[in-house]
JSON list of C-alpha atoms in Angstrom, two decimals:
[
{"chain": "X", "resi": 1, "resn": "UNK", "atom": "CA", "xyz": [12.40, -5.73, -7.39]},
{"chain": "X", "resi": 2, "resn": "UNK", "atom": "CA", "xyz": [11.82, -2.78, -4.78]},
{"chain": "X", "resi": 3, "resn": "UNK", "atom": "CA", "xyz": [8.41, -2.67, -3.29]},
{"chain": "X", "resi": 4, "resn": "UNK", "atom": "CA", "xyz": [7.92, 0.50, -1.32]},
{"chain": "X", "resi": 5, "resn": "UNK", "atom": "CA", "xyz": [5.00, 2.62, -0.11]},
{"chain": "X", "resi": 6, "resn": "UNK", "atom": "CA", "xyz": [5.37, 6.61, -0.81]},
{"chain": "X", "resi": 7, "resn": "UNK", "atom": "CA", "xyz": [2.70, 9.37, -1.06]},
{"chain": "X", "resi": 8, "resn": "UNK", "atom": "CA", "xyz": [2.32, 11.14, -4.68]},
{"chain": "X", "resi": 9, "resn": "UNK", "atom": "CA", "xyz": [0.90, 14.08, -4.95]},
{"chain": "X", "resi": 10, "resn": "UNK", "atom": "CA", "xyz": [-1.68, 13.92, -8.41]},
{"chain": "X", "resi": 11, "resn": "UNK", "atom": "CA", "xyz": [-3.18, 16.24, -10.30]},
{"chain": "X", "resi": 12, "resn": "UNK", "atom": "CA", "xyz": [-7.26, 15.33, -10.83]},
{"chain": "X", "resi": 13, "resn": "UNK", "atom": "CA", "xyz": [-6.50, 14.16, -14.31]},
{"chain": "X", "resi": 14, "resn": "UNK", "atom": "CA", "xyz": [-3.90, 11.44, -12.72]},
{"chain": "X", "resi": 15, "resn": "UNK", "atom": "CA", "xyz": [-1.27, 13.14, -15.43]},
{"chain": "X", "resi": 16, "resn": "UNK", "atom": "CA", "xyz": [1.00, 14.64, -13.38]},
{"chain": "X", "resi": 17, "resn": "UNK", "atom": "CA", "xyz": [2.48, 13.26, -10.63]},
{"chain": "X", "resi": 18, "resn": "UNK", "atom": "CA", "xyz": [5.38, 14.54, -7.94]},
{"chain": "X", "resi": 19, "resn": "UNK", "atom": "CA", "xyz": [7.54, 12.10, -5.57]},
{"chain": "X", "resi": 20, "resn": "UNK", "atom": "CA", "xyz": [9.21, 13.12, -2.75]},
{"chain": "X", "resi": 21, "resn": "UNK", "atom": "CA", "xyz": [11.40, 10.36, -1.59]},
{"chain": "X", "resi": 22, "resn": "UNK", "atom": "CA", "xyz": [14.36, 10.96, 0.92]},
{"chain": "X", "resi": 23, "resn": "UNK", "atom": "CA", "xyz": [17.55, 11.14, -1.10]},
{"chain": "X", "resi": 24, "resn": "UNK", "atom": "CA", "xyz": [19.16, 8.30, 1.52]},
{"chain": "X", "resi": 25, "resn": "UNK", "atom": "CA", "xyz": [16.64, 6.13, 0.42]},
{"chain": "X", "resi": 26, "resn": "UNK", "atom": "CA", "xyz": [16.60, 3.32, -1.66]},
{"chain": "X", "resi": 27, "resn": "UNK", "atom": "CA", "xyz": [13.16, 4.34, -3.71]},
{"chain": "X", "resi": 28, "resn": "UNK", "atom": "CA", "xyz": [15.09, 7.73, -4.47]},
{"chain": "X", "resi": 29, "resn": "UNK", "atom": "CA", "xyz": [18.63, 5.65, -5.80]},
{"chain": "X", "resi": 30, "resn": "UNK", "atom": "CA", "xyz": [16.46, 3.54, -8.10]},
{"chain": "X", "resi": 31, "resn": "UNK", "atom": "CA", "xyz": [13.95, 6.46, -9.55]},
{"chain": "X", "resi": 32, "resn": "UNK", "atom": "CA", "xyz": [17.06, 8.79, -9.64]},
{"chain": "X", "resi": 33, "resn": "UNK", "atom": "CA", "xyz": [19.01, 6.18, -11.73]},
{"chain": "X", "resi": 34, "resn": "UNK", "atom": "CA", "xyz": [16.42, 4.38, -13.88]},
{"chain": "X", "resi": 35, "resn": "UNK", "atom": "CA", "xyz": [14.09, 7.77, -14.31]},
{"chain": "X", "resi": 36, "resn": "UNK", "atom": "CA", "xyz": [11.08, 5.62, -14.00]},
{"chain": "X", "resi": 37, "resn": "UNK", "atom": "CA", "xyz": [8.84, 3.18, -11.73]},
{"chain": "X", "resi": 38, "resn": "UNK", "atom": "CA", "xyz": [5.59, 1.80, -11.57]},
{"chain": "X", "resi": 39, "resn": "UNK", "atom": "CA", "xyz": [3.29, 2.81, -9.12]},
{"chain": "X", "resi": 40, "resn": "UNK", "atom": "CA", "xyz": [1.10, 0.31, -8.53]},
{"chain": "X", "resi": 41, "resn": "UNK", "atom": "CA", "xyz": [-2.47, 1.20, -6.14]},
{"chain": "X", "resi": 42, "resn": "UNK", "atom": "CA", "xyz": [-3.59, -1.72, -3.51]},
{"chain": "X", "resi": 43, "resn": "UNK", "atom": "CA", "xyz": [-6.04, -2.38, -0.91]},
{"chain": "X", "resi": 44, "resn": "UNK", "atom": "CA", "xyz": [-3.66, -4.76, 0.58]},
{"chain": "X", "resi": 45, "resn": "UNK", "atom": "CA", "xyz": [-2.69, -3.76, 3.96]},
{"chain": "X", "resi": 46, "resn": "UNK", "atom": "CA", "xyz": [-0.46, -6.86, 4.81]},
{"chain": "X", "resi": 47, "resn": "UNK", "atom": "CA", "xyz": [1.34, -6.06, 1.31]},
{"chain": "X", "resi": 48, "resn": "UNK", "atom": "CA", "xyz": [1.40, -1.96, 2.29]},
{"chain": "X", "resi": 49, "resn": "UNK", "atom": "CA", "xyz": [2.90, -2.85, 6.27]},
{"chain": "X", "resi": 50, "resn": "UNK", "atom": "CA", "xyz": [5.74, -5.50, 4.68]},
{"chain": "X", "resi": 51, "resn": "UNK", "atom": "CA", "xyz": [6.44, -3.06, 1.82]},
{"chain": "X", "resi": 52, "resn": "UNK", "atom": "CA", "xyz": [7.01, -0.08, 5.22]},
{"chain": "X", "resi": 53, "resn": "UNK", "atom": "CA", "xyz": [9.30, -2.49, 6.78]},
{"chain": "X", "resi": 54, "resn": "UNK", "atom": "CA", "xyz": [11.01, -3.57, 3.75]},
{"chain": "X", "resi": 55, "resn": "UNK", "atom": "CA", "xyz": [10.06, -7.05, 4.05]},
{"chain": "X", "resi": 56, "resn": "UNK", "atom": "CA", "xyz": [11.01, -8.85, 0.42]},
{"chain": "X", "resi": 57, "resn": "UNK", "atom": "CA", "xyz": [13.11, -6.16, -0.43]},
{"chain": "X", "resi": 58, "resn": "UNK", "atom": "CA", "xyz": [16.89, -6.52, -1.61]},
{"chain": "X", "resi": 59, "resn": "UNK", "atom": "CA", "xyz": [19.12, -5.24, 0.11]},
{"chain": "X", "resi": 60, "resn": "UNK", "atom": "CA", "xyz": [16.79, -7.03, 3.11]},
{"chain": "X", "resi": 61, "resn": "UNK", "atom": "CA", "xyz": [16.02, -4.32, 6.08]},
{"chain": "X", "resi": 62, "resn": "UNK", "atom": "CA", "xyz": [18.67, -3.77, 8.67]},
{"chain": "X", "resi": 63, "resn": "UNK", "atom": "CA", "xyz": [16.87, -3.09, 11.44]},
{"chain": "X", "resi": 64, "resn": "UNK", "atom": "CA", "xyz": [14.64, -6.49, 11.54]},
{"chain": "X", "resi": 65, "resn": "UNK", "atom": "CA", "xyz": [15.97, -9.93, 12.91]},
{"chain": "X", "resi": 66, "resn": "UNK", "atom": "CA", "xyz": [16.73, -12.52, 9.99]},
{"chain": "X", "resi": 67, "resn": "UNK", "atom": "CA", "xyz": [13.89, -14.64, 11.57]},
{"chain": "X", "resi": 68, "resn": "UNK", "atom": "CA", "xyz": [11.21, -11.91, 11.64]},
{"chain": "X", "resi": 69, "resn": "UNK", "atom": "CA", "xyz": [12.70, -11.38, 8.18]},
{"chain": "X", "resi": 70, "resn": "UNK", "atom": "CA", "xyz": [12.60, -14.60, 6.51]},
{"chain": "X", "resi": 71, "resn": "UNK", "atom": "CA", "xyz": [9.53, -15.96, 8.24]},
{"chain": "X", "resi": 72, "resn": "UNK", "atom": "CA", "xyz": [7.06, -12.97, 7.11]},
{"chain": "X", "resi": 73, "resn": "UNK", "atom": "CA", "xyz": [8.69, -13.05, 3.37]},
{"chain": "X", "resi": 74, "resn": "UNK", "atom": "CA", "xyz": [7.21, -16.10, 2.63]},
{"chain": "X", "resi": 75, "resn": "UNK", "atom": "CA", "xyz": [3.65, -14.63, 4.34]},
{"chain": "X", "resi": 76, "resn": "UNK", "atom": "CA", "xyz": [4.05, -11.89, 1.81]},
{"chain": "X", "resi": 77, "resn": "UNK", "atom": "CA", "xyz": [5.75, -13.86, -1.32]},
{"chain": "X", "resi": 78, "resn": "UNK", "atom": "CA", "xyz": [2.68, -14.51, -3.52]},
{"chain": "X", "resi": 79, "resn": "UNK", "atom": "CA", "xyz": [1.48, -11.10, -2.72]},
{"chain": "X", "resi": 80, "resn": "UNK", "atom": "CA", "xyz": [4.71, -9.71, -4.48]},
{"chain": "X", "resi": 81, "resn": "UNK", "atom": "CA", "xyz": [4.65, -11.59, -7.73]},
{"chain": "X", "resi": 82, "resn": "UNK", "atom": "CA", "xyz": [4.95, -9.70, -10.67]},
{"chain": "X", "resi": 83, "resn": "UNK", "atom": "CA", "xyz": [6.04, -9.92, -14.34]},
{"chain": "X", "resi": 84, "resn": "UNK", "atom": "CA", "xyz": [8.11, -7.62, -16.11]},
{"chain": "X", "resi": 85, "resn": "UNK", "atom": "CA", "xyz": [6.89, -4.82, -18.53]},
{"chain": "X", "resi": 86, "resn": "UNK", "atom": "CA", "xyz": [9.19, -3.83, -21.51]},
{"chain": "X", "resi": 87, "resn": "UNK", "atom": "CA", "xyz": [11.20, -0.82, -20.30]},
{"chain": "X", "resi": 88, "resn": "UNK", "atom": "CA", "xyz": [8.79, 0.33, -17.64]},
{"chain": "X", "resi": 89, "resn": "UNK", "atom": "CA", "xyz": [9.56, -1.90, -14.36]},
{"chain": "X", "resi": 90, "resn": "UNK", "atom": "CA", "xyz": [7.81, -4.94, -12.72]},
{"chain": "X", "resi": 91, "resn": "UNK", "atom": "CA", "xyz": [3.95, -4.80, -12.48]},
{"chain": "X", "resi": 92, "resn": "UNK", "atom": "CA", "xyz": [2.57, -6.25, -8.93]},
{"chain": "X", "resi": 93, "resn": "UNK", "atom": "CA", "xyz": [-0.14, -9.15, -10.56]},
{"chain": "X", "resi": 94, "resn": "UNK", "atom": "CA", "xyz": [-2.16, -8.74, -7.09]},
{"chain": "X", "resi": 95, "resn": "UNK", "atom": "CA", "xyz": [-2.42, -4.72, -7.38]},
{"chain": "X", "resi": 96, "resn": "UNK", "atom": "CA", "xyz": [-5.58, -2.91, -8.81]},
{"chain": "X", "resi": 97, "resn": "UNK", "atom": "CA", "xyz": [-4.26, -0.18, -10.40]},
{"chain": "X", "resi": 98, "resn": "UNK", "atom": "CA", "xyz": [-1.24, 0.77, -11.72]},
{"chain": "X", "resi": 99, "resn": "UNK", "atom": "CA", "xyz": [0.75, 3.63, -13.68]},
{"chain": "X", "resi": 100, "resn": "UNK", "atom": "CA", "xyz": [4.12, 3.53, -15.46]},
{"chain": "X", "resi": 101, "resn": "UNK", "atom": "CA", "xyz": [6.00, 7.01, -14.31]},
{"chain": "X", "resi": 102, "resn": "UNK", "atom": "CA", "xyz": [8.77, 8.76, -16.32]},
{"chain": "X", "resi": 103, "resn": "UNK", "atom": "CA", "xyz": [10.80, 11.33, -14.23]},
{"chain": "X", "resi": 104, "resn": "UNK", "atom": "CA", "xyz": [10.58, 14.57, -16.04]},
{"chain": "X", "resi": 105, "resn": "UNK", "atom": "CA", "xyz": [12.73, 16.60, -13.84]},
{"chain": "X", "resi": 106, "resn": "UNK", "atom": "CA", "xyz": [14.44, 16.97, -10.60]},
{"chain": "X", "resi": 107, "resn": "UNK", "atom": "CA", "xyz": [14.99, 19.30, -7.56]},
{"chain": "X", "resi": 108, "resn": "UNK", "atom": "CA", "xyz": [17.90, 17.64, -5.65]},
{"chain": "X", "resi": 109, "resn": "UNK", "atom": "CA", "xyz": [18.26, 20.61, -3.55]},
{"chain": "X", "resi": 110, "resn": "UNK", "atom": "CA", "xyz": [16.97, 19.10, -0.12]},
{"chain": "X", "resi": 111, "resn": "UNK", "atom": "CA", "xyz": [17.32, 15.67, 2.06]},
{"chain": "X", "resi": 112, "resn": "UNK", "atom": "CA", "xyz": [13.65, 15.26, 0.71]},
{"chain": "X", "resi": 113, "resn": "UNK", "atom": "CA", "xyz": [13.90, 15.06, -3.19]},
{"chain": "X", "resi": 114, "resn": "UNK", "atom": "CA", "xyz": [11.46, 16.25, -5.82]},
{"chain": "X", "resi": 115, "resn": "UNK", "atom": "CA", "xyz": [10.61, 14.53, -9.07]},
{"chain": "X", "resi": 116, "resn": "UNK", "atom": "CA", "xyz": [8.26, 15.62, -11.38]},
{"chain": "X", "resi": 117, "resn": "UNK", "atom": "CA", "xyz": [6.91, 12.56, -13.31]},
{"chain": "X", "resi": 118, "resn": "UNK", "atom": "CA", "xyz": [4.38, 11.86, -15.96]},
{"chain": "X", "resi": 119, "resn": "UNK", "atom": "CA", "xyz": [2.38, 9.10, -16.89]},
{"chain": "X", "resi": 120, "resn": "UNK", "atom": "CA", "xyz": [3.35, 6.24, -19.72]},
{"chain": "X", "resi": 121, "resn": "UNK", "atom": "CA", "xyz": [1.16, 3.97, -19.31]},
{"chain": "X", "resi": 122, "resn": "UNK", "atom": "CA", "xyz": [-1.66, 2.45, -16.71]},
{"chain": "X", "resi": 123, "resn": "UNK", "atom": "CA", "xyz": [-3.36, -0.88, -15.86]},
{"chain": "X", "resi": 124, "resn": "UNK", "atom": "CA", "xyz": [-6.63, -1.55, -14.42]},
{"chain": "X", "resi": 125, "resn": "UNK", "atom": "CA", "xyz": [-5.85, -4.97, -13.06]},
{"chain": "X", "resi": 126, "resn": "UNK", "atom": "CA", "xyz": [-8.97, -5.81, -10.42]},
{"chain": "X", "resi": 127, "resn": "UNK", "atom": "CA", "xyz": [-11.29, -3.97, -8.48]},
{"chain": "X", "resi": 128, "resn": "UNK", "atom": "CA", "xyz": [-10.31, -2.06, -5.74]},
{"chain": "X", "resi": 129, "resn": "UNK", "atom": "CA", "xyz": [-12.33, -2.73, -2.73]},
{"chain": "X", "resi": 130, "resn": "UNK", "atom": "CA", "xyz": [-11.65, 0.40, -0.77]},
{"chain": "X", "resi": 131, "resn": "UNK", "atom": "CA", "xyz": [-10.04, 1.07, 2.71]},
{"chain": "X", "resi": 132, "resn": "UNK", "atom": "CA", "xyz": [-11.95, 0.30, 5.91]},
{"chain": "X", "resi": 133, "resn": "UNK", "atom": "CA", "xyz": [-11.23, 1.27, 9.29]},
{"chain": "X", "resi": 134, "resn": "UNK", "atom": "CA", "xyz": [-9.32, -1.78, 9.61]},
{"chain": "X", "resi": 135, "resn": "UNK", "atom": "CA", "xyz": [-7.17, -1.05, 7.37]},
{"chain": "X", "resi": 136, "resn": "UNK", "atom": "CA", "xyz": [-6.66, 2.94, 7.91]},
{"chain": "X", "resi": 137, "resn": "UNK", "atom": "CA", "xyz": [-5.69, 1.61, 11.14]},
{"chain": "X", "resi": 138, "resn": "UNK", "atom": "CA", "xyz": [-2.32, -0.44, 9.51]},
{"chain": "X", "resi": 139, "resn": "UNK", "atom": "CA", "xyz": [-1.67, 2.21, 7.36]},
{"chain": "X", "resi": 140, "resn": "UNK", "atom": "CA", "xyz": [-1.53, 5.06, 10.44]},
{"chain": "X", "resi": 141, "resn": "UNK", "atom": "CA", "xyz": [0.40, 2.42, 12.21]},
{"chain": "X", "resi": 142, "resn": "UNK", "atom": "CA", "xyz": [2.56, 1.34, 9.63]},
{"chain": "X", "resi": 143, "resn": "UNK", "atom": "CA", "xyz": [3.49, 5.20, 8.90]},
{"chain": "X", "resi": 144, "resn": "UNK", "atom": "CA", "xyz": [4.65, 5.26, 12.49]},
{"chain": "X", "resi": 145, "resn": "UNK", "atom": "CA", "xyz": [6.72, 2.08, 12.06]},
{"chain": "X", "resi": 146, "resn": "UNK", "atom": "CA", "xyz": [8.20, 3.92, 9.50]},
{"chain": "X", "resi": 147, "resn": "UNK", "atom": "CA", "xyz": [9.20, 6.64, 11.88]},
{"chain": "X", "resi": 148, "resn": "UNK", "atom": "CA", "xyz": [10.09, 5.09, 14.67]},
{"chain": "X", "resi": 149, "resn": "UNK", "atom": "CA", "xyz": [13.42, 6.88, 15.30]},
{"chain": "X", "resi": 150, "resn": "UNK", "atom": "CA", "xyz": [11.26, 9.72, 15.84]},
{"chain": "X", "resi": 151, "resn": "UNK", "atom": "CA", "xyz": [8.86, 8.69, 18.50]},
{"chain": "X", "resi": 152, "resn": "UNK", "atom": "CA", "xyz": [8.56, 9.79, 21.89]},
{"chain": "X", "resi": 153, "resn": "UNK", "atom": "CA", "xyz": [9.14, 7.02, 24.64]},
{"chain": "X", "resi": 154, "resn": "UNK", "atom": "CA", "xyz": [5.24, 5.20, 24.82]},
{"chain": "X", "resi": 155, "resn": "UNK", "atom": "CA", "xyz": [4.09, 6.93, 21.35]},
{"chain": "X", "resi": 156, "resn": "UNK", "atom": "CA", "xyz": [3.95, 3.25, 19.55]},
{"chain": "X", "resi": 157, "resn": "UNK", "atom": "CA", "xyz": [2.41, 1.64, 22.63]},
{"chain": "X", "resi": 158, "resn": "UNK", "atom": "CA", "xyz": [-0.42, 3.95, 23.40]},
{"chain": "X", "resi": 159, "resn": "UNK", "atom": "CA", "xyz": [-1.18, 4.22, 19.67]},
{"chain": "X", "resi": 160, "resn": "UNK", "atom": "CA", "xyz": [-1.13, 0.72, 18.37]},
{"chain": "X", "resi": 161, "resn": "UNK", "atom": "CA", "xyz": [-3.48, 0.06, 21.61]},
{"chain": "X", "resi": 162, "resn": "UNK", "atom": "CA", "xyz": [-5.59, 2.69, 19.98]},
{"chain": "X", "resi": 163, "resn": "UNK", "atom": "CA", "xyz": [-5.94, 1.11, 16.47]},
{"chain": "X", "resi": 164, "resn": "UNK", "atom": "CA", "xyz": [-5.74, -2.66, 17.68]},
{"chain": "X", "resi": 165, "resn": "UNK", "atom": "CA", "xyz": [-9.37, -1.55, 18.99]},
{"chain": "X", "resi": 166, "resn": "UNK", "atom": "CA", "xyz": [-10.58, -0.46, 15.52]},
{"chain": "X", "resi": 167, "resn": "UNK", "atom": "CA", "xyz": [-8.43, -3.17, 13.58]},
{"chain": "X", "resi": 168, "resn": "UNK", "atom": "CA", "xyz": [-10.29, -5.46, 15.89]},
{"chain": "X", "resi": 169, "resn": "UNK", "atom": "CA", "xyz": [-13.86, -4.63, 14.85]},
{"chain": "X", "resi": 170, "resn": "UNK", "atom": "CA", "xyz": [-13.76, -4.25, 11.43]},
{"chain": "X", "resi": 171, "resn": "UNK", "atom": "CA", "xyz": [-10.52, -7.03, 10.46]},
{"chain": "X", "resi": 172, "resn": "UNK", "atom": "CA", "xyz": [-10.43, -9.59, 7.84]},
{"chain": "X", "resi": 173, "resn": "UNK", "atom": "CA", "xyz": [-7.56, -11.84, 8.03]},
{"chain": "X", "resi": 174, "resn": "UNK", "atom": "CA", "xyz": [-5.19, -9.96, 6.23]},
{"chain": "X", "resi": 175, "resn": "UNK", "atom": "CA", "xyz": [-5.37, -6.83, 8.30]},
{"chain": "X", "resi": 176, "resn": "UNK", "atom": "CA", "xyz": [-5.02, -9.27, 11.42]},
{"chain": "X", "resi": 177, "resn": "UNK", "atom": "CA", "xyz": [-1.78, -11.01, 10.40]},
{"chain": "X", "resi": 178, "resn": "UNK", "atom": "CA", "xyz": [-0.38, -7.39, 9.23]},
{"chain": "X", "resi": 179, "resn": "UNK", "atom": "CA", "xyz": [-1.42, -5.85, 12.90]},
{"chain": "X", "resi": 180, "resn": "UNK", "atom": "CA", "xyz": [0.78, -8.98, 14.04]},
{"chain": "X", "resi": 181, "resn": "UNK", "atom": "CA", "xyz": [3.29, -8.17, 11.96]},
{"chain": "X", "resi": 182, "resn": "UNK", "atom": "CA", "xyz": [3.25, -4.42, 13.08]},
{"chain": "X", "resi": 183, "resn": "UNK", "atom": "CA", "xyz": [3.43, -5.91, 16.56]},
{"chain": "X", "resi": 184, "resn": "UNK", "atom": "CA", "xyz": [6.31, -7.72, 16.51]},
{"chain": "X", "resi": 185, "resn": "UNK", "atom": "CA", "xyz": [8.18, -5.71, 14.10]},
{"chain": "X", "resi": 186, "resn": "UNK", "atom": "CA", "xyz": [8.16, -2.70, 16.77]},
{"chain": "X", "resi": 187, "resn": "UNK", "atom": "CA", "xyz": [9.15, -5.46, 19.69]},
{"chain": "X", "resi": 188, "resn": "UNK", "atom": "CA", "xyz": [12.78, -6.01, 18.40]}
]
């Protein structure tokens, strides 16, 4: 099972959907073989920060020690169970939405892919509690984990310092152990 954020863009009817995953990536190798996925909505920021640092994943990320690796997969495990739905994918049993997506068609022509999708089938599996500053705060910071090859010399510093401050304030556990997690990810 592959567990990885990425950033549809949805029409207001949630019918249409596009993806734009990187074609080195292994979100793009799956959708571009299988032609579908599930897309599941959380409010789980320790889940959305592991899932950015491919904690849980197979292949396991290469750019994390084994111990950072193997002791924040268990943190994570029972966040990542999920069953299997007939031929649509593996539905996250902790997520509160989720849609079944068919790729309709696909633009290959760039490093940054484009599949249209459609909609098979959705799930309403608990409420959705919403985002807080707390946990706008992991995702901005986990995006920048994300894109760390990118940032300039003091970028990750000065920004986590930042959102620590909000993350802080407005925390519940979960957004505390995935700041940690954040923390130490970007220390290696």
């Amino acid at each position: 099972m592959h567990v990885a954020p990425i950033g549809p863009h949805v029409d207001r009817s949630l019918h249409s959907w596009s993806l734009k995953p990187f074609q080195t990536s292994t979100t793009f190798k799956n959708l571009f073989h299988h032609r579908r996925a599930i897309f599941h909505v959380t409010d789980d920021a320790l889940l959305l920060a592991a899932s950015v640092l491919g904690i849980g994943n197979t292949p396991t990320s290469e750019s994390l020690p084994q111990d950072l690796l193997s002791r924040w997969s268990k943190k994570v495990e029972s966040r990542r169970t999920a069953r299997w739905v007939d031929d649509r994918g593996w539905l996250l049993d902790h997520s509160c939405h989720a849609f079944a997506l068919h790729t309709d068609s696909w633009d290959v022509s760039t490093p940054r892919a484009h599949a249209d999708c459609s909609v098979t089938q959705q799930w309403s599996i608990r409420a959705f509690w919403g985002w807080n500053r707390a946990k706008h705060s992991i995702l901005e910071l986990a995006i920048l984990a994300s894109r760390r090859q990118w940032l300039e010399p003091g970028e990750w510093i000065r920004e986590f310092e930042r959102h620590r401050v909000f993350v802080e304030k407005t925390a519940g556990t979960d957004e505390l152990e995935a700041l940690e997690l954040l923390r130490e990810a970007m220390s290696t």
